[in-house]
JSON list of C-alpha atoms in Angstrom, two decimals:
[
{"chain": "A", "resi": 1, "resn": "UNK", "atom": "CA", "xyz": [0.11, 0.00, 0.00]},
{"chain": "A", "resi": 2, "resn": "UNK", "atom": "CA", "xyz": [3.04, 2.40, 0.82]},
{"chain": "A", "resi": 3, "resn": "UNK", "atom": "CA", "xyz": [4.45, 1.50, -2.50]},
{"chain": "A", "resi": 4, "resn": "UNK", "atom": "CA", "xyz": [1.26, 2.65, -4.44]},
{"chain": "A", "resi": 5, "resn": "UNK", "atom": "CA", "xyz": [1.02, 5.88, -2.34]},
{"chain": "A", "resi": 6, "resn": "UNK", "atom": "CA", "xyz": [4.90, 6.76, -3.06]},
{"chain": "A", "resi": 7, "resn": "UNK", "atom": "CA", "xyz": [4.37, 6.17, -6.69]},
{"chain": "A", "resi": 8, "resn": "UNK", "atom": "CA", "xyz": [1.32, 8.31, -6.89]},
{"chain": "A", "resi": 9, "resn": "UNK", "atom": "CA", "xyz": [3.03, 11.26, -5.08]},
{"chain": "A", "resi": 10, "resn": "UNK", "atom": "CA", "xyz": [6.02, 10.77, -7.38]},
{"chain": "A", "resi": 11, "resn": "UNK", "atom": "CA", "xyz": [3.93, 10.88, -10.63]},
{"chain": "A", "resi": 12, "resn": "UNK", "atom": "CA", "xyz": [2.07, 13.87, -9.33]},
{"chain": "A", "resi": 13, "resn": "UNK", "atom": "CA", "xyz": [5.28, 15.74, -8.25]},
{"chain": "A", "resi": 14, "resn": "UNK", "atom": "CA", "xyz": [6.83, 14.90, -11.75]},
{"chain": "A", "resi": 15, "resn": "UNK", "atom": "CA", "xyz": [3.91, 16.08, -13.81]},
{"chain": "A", "resi": 16, "resn": "UNK", "atom": "CA", "xyz": [3.10, 19.30, -11.99]},
{"chain": "A", "resi": 17, "resn": "UNK", "atom": "CA", "xyz": [6.21, 21.22, -12.92]},
{"chain": "A", "resi": 18, "resn": "UNK", "atom": "CA", "xyz": [6.39, 19.87, -16.48]},
{"chain": "A", "resi": 19, "resn": "UNK", "atom": "CA", "xyz": [2.77, 21.10, -17.18]},
{"chain": "A", "resi": 20, "resn": "UNK", "atom": "CA", "xyz": [2.36, 24.17, -14.89]},
{"chain": "A", "resi": 21, "resn": "UNK", "atom": "CA", "xyz": [1.49, 27.37, -16.32]},
{"chain": "A", "resi": 22, "resn": "UNK", "atom": "CA", "xyz": [-0.66, 30.35, -16.19]},
{"chain": "A", "resi": 23, "resn": "UNK", "atom": "CA", "xyz": [-3.37, 31.18, -18.83]},
{"chain": "A", "resi": 24, "resn": "UNK", "atom": "CA", "xyz": [-5.90, 33.74, -19.81]},
{"chain": "A", "resi": 25, "resn": "UNK", "atom": "CA", "xyz": [-8.80, 33.94, -22.35]},
{"chain": "A", "resi": 26, "resn": "UNK", "atom": "CA", "xyz": [-12.14, 34.73, -23.21]},
{"chain": "A", "resi": 27, "resn": "UNK", "atom": "CA", "xyz": [-15.31, 32.64, -24.12]},
{"chain": "A", "resi": 28, "resn": "UNK", "atom": "CA", "xyz": [-18.65, 33.64, -25.70]},
{"chain": "A", "resi": 29, "resn": "UNK", "atom": "CA", "xyz": [-21.91, 31.84, -26.64]},
{"chain": "A", "resi": 30, "resn": "UNK", "atom": "CA", "xyz": [-25.54, 31.24, -26.07]},
{"chain": "A", "resi": 31, "resn": "UNK", "atom": "CA", "xyz": [-27.27, 31.06, -22.66]},
{"chain": "A", "resi": 32, "resn": "UNK", "atom": "CA", "xyz": [-30.76, 29.97, -22.09]},
{"chain": "A", "resi": 33, "resn": "UNK", "atom": "CA", "xyz": [-31.51, 31.78, -18.82]},
{"chain": "A", "resi": 34, "resn": "UNK", "atom": "CA", "xyz": [-34.63, 30.56, -17.05]},
{"chain": "A", "resi": 35, "resn": "UNK", "atom": "CA", "xyz": [-36.67, 32.01, -14.11]},
{"chain": "A", "resi": 36, "resn": "UNK", "atom": "CA", "xyz": [-39.54, 30.07, -12.48]},
{"chain": "A", "resi": 37, "resn": "UNK", "atom": "CA", "xyz": [-41.94, 29.97, -9.53]},
{"chain": "A", "resi": 38, "resn": "UNK", "atom": "CA", "xyz": [-43.42, 26.66, -9.50]},
{"chain": "A", "resi": 39, "resn": "UNK", "atom": "CA", "xyz": [-46.26, 27.50, -6.97]},
{"chain": "A", "resi": 40, "resn": "UNK", "atom": "CA", "xyz": [-47.24, 30.43, -9.13]},
{"chain": "A", "resi": 41, "resn": "UNK", "atom": "CA", "xyz": [-46.85, 28.49, -12.31]},
{"chain": "A", "resi": 42, "resn": "UNK", "atom": "CA", "xyz": [-44.40, 30.93, -13.62]},
{"chain": "A", "resi": 43, "resn": "UNK", "atom": "CA", "xyz": [-41.76, 29.39, -16.10]},
{"chain": "A", "resi": 44, "resn": "UNK", "atom": "CA", "xyz": [-39.93, 31.65, -18.59]},
{"chain": "A", "resi": 45, "resn": "UNK", "atom": "CA", "xyz": [-36.81, 31.42, -20.40]},
{"chain": "A", "resi": 46, "resn": "UNK", "atom": "CA", "xyz": [-34.65, 33.63, -22.69]},
{"chain": "A", "resi": 47, "resn": "UNK", "atom": "CA", "xyz": [-32.06, 32.87, -25.18]},
{"chain": "A", "resi": 48, "resn": "UNK", "atom": "CA", "xyz": [-29.41, 35.46, -25.04]},
{"chain": "A", "resi": 49, "resn": "UNK", "atom": "CA", "xyz": [-25.76, 35.86, -25.54]},
{"chain": "A", "resi": 50, "resn": "UNK", "atom": "CA", "xyz": [-22.89, 35.78, -22.90]},
{"chain": "A", "resi": 51, "resn": "UNK", "atom": "CA", "xyz": [-19.33, 36.79, -22.66]},
{"chain": "A", "resi": 52, "resn": "UNK", "atom": "CA", "xyz": [-16.78, 35.71, -20.07]},
{"chain": "A", "resi": 53, "resn": "UNK", "atom": "CA", "xyz": [-13.12, 36.82, -19.68]},
{"chain": "A", "resi": 54, "resn": "UNK", "atom": "CA", "xyz": [-11.13, 34.53, -17.38]},
{"chain": "A", "resi": 55, "resn": "UNK", "atom": "CA", "xyz": [-7.59, 33.97, -16.02]},
{"chain": "A", "resi": 56, "resn": "UNK", "atom": "CA", "xyz": [-6.11, 30.75, -14.48]},
{"chain": "A", "resi": 57, "resn": "UNK", "atom": "CA", "xyz": [-3.37, 28.55, -13.68]},
{"chain": "A", "resi": 58, "resn": "UNK", "atom": "CA", "xyz": [-2.68, 24.83, -14.85]},
{"chain": "A", "resi": 59, "resn": "UNK", "atom": "CA", "xyz": [-0.83, 22.36, -12.71]},
{"chain": "A", "resi": 60, "resn": "UNK", "atom": "CA", "xyz": [-0.79, 19.04, -14.45]},
{"chain": "A", "resi": 61, "resn": "UNK", "atom": "CA", "xyz": [-4.30, 17.71, -14.96]},
{"chain": "A", "resi": 62, "resn": "UNK", "atom": "CA", "xyz": [-5.90, 20.51, -12.72]},
{"chain": "A", "resi": 63, "resn": "UNK", "atom": "CA", "xyz": [-6.76, 24.09, -13.94]},
{"chain": "A", "resi": 64, "resn": "UNK", "atom": "CA", "xyz": [-8.01, 26.75, -11.37]},
{"chain": "A", "resi": 65, "resn": "UNK", "atom": "CA", "xyz": [-9.58, 29.67, -12.74]},
{"chain": "A", "resi": 66, "resn": "UNK", "atom": "CA", "xyz": [-11.24, 33.05, -11.94]},
{"chain": "A", "resi": 67, "resn": "UNK", "atom": "CA", "xyz": [-13.98, 34.26, -14.25]},
{"chain": "A", "resi": 68, "resn": "UNK", "atom": "CA", "xyz": [-16.47, 36.96, -14.65]},
{"chain": "A", "resi": 69, "resn": "UNK", "atom": "CA", "xyz": [-19.60, 36.21, -16.86]},
{"chain": "A", "resi": 70, "resn": "UNK", "atom": "CA", "xyz": [-21.90, 38.95, -18.40]},
{"chain": "A", "resi": 71, "resn": "UNK", "atom": "CA", "xyz": [-25.18, 37.72, -19.62]},
{"chain": "A", "resi": 72, "resn": "UNK", "atom": "CA", "xyz": [-27.44, 39.87, -22.01]},
{"chain": "A", "resi": 73, "resn": "UNK", "atom": "CA", "xyz": [-30.65, 41.29, -20.70]},
{"chain": "A", "resi": 74, "resn": "UNK", "atom": "CA", "xyz": [-33.75, 39.01, -21.15]},
{"chain": "A", "resi": 75, "resn": "UNK", "atom": "CA", "xyz": [-37.30, 40.22, -21.45]},
{"chain": "A", "resi": 76, "resn": "UNK", "atom": "CA", "xyz": [-39.88, 38.36, -19.25]},
{"chain": "A", "resi": 77, "resn": "UNK", "atom": "CA", "xyz": [-43.75, 38.78, -19.19]},
{"chain": "A", "resi": 78, "resn": "UNK", "atom": "CA", "xyz": [-44.99, 37.25, -15.83]},
{"chain": "A", "resi": 79, "resn": "UNK", "atom": "CA", "xyz": [-44.78, 39.94, -14.62]},
{"chain": "A", "resi": 80, "resn": "UNK", "atom": "CA", "xyz": [-43.14, 42.20, -17.28]},
{"chain": "A", "resi": 81, "resn": "UNK", "atom": "CA", "xyz": [-39.64, 42.99, -16.40]},
{"chain": "A", "resi": 82, "resn": "UNK", "atom": "CA", "xyz": [-36.19, 42.85, -17.95]},
{"chain": "A", "resi": 83, "resn": "UNK", "atom": "CA", "xyz": [-33.50, 40.66, -16.19]},
{"chain": "A", "resi": 84, "resn": "UNK", "atom": "CA", "xyz": [-29.85, 40.94, -16.40]},
{"chain": "A", "resi": 85, "resn": "UNK", "atom": "CA", "xyz": [-27.17, 38.73, -14.51]},
{"chain": "A", "resi": 86, "resn": "UNK", "atom": "CA", "xyz": [-23.46, 38.97, -14.12]},
{"chain": "A", "resi": 87, "resn": "UNK", "atom": "CA", "xyz": [-21.40, 36.16, -12.27]},
{"chain": "A", "resi": 88, "resn": "UNK", "atom": "CA", "xyz": [-18.08, 36.05, -10.46]},
{"chain": "A", "resi": 89, "resn": "UNK", "atom": "CA", "xyz": [-16.85, 32.71, -10.12]},
{"chain": "A", "resi": 90, "resn": "UNK", "atom": "CA", "xyz": [-13.95, 30.35, -9.16]},
{"chain": "A", "resi": 91, "resn": "UNK", "atom": "CA", "xyz": [-13.69, 27.29, -11.41]},
{"chain": "A", "resi": 92, "resn": "UNK", "atom": "CA", "xyz": [-11.77, 24.05, -11.29]},
{"chain": "A", "resi": 93, "resn": "UNK", "atom": "CA", "xyz": [-11.18, 21.93, -14.40]},
{"chain": "A", "resi": 94, "resn": "UNK", "atom": "CA", "xyz": [-9.94, 18.23, -14.71]},
{"chain": "A", "resi": 95, "resn": "UNK", "atom": "CA", "xyz": [-8.21, 17.70, -17.87]},
{"chain": "A", "resi": 96, "resn": "UNK", "atom": "CA", "xyz": [-5.82, 15.04, -18.82]},
{"chain": "A", "resi": 97, "resn": "UNK", "atom": "CA", "xyz": [-2.11, 16.12, -18.69]},
{"chain": "A", "resi": 98, "resn": "UNK", "atom": "CA", "xyz": [-0.92, 14.24, -21.83]},
{"chain": "A", "resi": 99, "resn": "UNK", "atom": "CA", "xyz": [0.22, 16.11, -24.98]},
{"chain": "A", "resi": 100, "resn": "UNK", "atom": "CA", "xyz": [-2.31, 15.78, -27.58]},
{"chain": "A", "resi": 101, "resn": "UNK", "atom": "CA", "xyz": [-4.29, 18.00, -29.86]},
{"chain": "A", "resi": 102, "resn": "UNK", "atom": "CA", "xyz": [-7.62, 17.21, -28.10]},
{"chain": "A", "resi": 103, "resn": "UNK", "atom": "CA", "xyz": [-8.13, 17.72, -24.39]},
{"chain": "A", "resi": 104, "resn": "UNK", "atom": "CA", "xyz": [-11.35, 16.72, -22.83]},
{"chain": "A", "resi": 105, "resn": "UNK", "atom": "CA", "xyz": [-12.21, 18.37, -19.58]},
{"chain": "A", "resi": 106, "resn": "UNK", "atom": "CA", "xyz": [-14.99, 18.56, -16.86]},
{"chain": "A", "resi": 107, "resn": "UNK", "atom": "CA", "xyz": [-15.54, 21.40, -14.77]},
{"chain": "A", "resi": 108, "resn": "UNK", "atom": "CA", "xyz": [-17.14, 22.62, -11.48]},
{"chain": "A", "resi": 109, "resn": "UNK", "atom": "CA", "xyz": [-17.37, 26.20, -10.12]},
{"chain": "A", "resi": 110, "resn": "UNK", "atom": "CA", "xyz": [-18.80, 28.31, -7.43]},
{"chain": "A", "resi": 111, "resn": "UNK", "atom": "CA", "xyz": [-19.23, 32.09, -6.93]},
{"chain": "A", "resi": 112, "resn": "UNK", "atom": "CA", "xyz": [-21.97, 34.85, -6.77]},
{"chain": "A", "resi": 113, "resn": "UNK", "atom": "CA", "xyz": [-24.41, 36.17, -9.27]},
{"chain": "A", "resi": 114, "resn": "UNK", "atom": "CA", "xyz": [-25.63, 39.77, -9.24]},
{"chain": "A", "resi": 115, "resn": "UNK", "atom": "CA", "xyz": [-29.22, 39.97, -10.66]},
{"chain": "A", "resi": 116, "resn": "UNK", "atom": "CA", "xyz": [-30.85, 43.08, -11.76]},
{"chain": "A", "resi": 117, "resn": "UNK", "atom": "CA", "xyz": [-34.57, 43.40, -12.40]},
{"chain": "A", "resi": 118, "resn": "UNK", "atom": "CA", "xyz": [-36.08, 46.44, -14.39]},
{"chain": "A", "resi": 119, "resn": "UNK", "atom": "CA", "xyz": [-39.83, 46.25, -14.56]},
{"chain": "A", "resi": 120, "resn": "UNK", "atom": "CA", "xyz": [-41.80, 47.89, -17.19]},
{"chain": "A", "resi": 121, "resn": "UNK", "atom": "CA", "xyz": [-43.68, 49.94, -14.49]},
{"chain": "A", "resi": 122, "resn": "UNK", "atom": "CA", "xyz": [-42.12, 50.43, -11.06]},
{"chain": "A", "resi": 123, "resn": "UNK", "atom": "CA", "xyz": [-38.62, 50.82, -9.72]},
{"chain": "A", "resi": 124, "resn": "UNK", "atom": "CA", "xyz": [-35.92, 48.39, -10.59]},
{"chain": "A", "resi": 125, "resn": "UNK", "atom": "CA", "xyz": [-34.52, 45.78, -7.87]},
{"chain": "A", "resi": 126, "resn": "UNK", "atom": "CA", "xyz": [-31.37, 43.92, -7.36]},
{"chain": "A", "resi": 127, "resn": "UNK", "atom": "CA", "xyz": [-30.38, 40.77, -5.66]},
{"chain": "A", "resi": 128, "resn": "UNK", "atom": "CA", "xyz": [-27.12, 38.70, -5.23]},
{"chain": "A", "resi": 129, "resn": "UNK", "atom": "CA", "xyz": [-27.08, 34.91, -4.85]},
{"chain": "A", "resi": 130, "resn": "UNK", "atom": "CA", "xyz": [-24.80, 31.93, -4.39]},
{"chain": "A", "resi": 131, "resn": "UNK", "atom": "CA", "xyz": [-23.98, 30.16, -7.78]},
{"chain": "A", "resi": 132, "resn": "UNK", "atom": "CA", "xyz": [-22.69, 26.90, -8.86]},
{"chain": "A", "resi": 133, "resn": "UNK", "atom": "CA", "xyz": [-21.90, 25.29, -12.08]},
{"chain": "A", "resi": 134, "resn": "UNK", "atom": "CA", "xyz": [-20.81, 21.93, -13.60]},
{"chain": "A", "resi": 135, "resn": "UNK", "atom": "CA", "xyz": [-19.76, 21.33, -17.34]},
{"chain": "A", "resi": 136, "resn": "UNK", "atom": "CA", "xyz": [-17.76, 19.58, -19.90]},
{"chain": "A", "resi": 137, "resn": "UNK", "atom": "CA", "xyz": [-16.01, 20.42, -23.06]},
{"chain": "A", "resi": 138, "resn": "UNK", "atom": "CA", "xyz": [-12.95, 20.03, -25.46]},
{"chain": "A", "resi": 139, "resn": "UNK", "atom": "CA", "xyz": [-9.80, 22.05, -25.69]},
{"chain": "A", "resi": 140, "resn": "UNK", "atom": "CA", "xyz": [-8.31, 21.94, -29.21]},
{"chain": "A", "resi": 141, "resn": "UNK", "atom": "CA", "xyz": [-4.68, 22.77, -29.35]},
{"chain": "A", "resi": 142, "resn": "UNK", "atom": "CA", "xyz": [-4.45, 25.10, -32.22]},
{"chain": "A", "resi": 143, "resn": "UNK", "atom": "CA", "xyz": [-0.76, 25.84, -31.60]},
{"chain": "A", "resi": 144, "resn": "UNK", "atom": "CA", "xyz": [1.67, 25.13, -28.56]},
{"chain": "A", "resi": 145, "resn": "UNK", "atom": "CA", "xyz": [0.15, 27.93, -26.51]},
{"chain": "A", "resi": 146, "resn": "UNK", "atom": "CA", "xyz": [-3.22, 28.54, -28.05]},
{"chain": "A", "resi": 147, "resn": "UNK", "atom": "CA", "xyz": [-6.48, 26.47, -27.44]},
{"chain": "A", "resi": 148, "resn": "UNK", "atom": "CA", "xyz": [-9.81, 26.83, -28.81]},
{"chain": "A", "resi": 149, "resn": "UNK", "atom": "CA", "xyz": [-12.39, 25.57, -26.09]},
{"chain": "A", "resi": 150, "resn": "UNK", "atom": "CA", "xyz": [-15.97, 24.19, -27.03]},
{"chain": "A", "resi": 151, "resn": "UNK", "atom": "CA", "xyz": [-18.24, 23.35, -24.09]},
{"chain": "A", "resi": 152, "resn": "UNK", "atom": "CA", "xyz": [-21.39, 23.27, -22.09]},
{"chain": "A", "resi": 153, "resn": "UNK", "atom": "CA", "xyz": [-22.35, 23.98, -18.62]},
{"chain": "A", "resi": 154, "resn": "UNK", "atom": "CA", "xyz": [-25.21, 24.14, -16.35]},
{"chain": "A", "resi": 155, "resn": "UNK", "atom": "CA", "xyz": [-25.33, 27.07, -14.04]},
{"chain": "A", "resi": 156, "resn": "UNK", "atom": "CA", "xyz": [-27.48, 27.38, -10.91]},
{"chain": "A", "resi": 157, "resn": "UNK", "atom": "CA", "xyz": [-27.72, 31.07, -10.13]},
{"chain": "A", "resi": 158, "resn": "UNK", "atom": "CA", "xyz": [-29.69, 30.58, -6.78]},
{"chain": "A", "resi": 159, "resn": "UNK", "atom": "CA", "xyz": [-32.96, 32.03, -5.78]},
{"chain": "A", "resi": 160, "resn": "UNK", "atom": "CA", "xyz": [-33.19, 35.93, -6.43]},
{"chain": "A", "resi": 161, "resn": "UNK", "atom": "CA", "xyz": [-36.15, 37.92, -5.11]},
{"chain": "A", "resi": 162, "resn": "UNK", "atom": "CA", "xyz": [-38.05, 40.54, -7.15]},
{"chain": "A", "resi": 163, "resn": "UNK", "atom": "CA", "xyz": [-41.19, 42.11, -5.87]},
{"chain": "A", "resi": 164, "resn": "UNK", "atom": "CA", "xyz": [-41.35, 39.83, -2.91]},
{"chain": "A", "resi": 165, "resn": "UNK", "atom": "CA", "xyz": [-41.37, 36.78, -5.27]},
{"chain": "A", "resi": 166, "resn": "UNK", "atom": "CA", "xyz": [-38.62, 34.24, -4.95]},
{"chain": "A", "resi": 167, "resn": "UNK", "atom": "CA", "xyz": [-37.48, 32.90, -8.35]},
{"chain": "A", "resi": 168, "resn": "UNK", "atom": "CA", "xyz": [-35.44, 29.79, -9.30]},
{"chain": "A", "resi": 169, "resn": "UNK", "atom": "CA", "xyz": [-32.70, 31.12, -11.54]},
{"chain": "A", "resi": 170, "resn": "UNK", "atom": "CA", "xyz": [-30.58, 28.89, -13.88]},
{"chain": "A", "resi": 171, "resn": "UNK", "atom": "CA", "xyz": [-28.89, 28.78, -17.25]},
{"chain": "A", "resi": 172, "resn": "UNK", "atom": "CA", "xyz": [-27.83, 26.31, -19.92]},
{"chain": "A", "resi": 173, "resn": "UNK", "atom": "CA", "xyz": [-24.54, 27.86, -21.37]},
{"chain": "A", "resi": 174, "resn": "UNK", "atom": "CA", "xyz": [-23.05, 26.76, -24.72]},
{"chain": "A", "resi": 175, "resn": "UNK", "atom": "CA", "xyz": [-19.68, 28.44, -25.45]},
{"chain": "A", "resi": 176, "resn": "UNK", "atom": "CA", "xyz": [-16.67, 28.71, -27.66]},
{"chain": "A", "resi": 177, "resn": "UNK", "atom": "CA", "xyz": [-13.57, 30.51, -26.41]},
{"chain": "A", "resi": 178, "resn": "UNK", "atom": "CA", "xyz": [-9.74, 31.00, -26.90]},
{"chain": "A", "resi": 179, "resn": "UNK", "atom": "CA", "xyz": [-7.42, 30.19, -24.10]},
{"chain": "A", "resi": 180, "resn": "UNK", "atom": "CA", "xyz": [-3.65, 31.26, -24.55]},
{"chain": "A", "resi": 181, "resn": "UNK", "atom": "CA", "xyz": [-1.56, 29.37, -22.23]},
{"chain": "A", "resi": 182, "resn": "UNK", "atom": "CA", "xyz": [2.05, 30.45, -21.18]}
]
């Protein structure tokens, strides 16, 4: 048992320095943002755009990342309002540490979403909620330092309140991005 543990530590120690590097990039795509209140039978979703700059650090098979996401404003009818959300998240990616042109990955993240509600009539309202995400994708190596990322993630944006009504907010996001790794 001790030999297996020593071998695992040795492999991790050898792989981290060889493939450790900072990176930055931007991703953009489509987001289906959904707000629902089940007891009131209110369920609406909007298909809008999103853009997300990020910075991170890769250590072998693990990538850690800080990300900001802006989602375009969506129009809802029950009641009539516009909803805009922005998220700040810390993400973790598990990605094979081998040299190949294709790098599949899975991701998980946590952070906060800032919601802004602008009703057609009345005053606007804001709320901040805990947010988490899970996803998967592919990193396609364009050159030694440049990757094209294609992926999907589910984002649970918590339960923001607007006009004393608590909504379930979540999004399905499909994206394409560029990642430059040093």
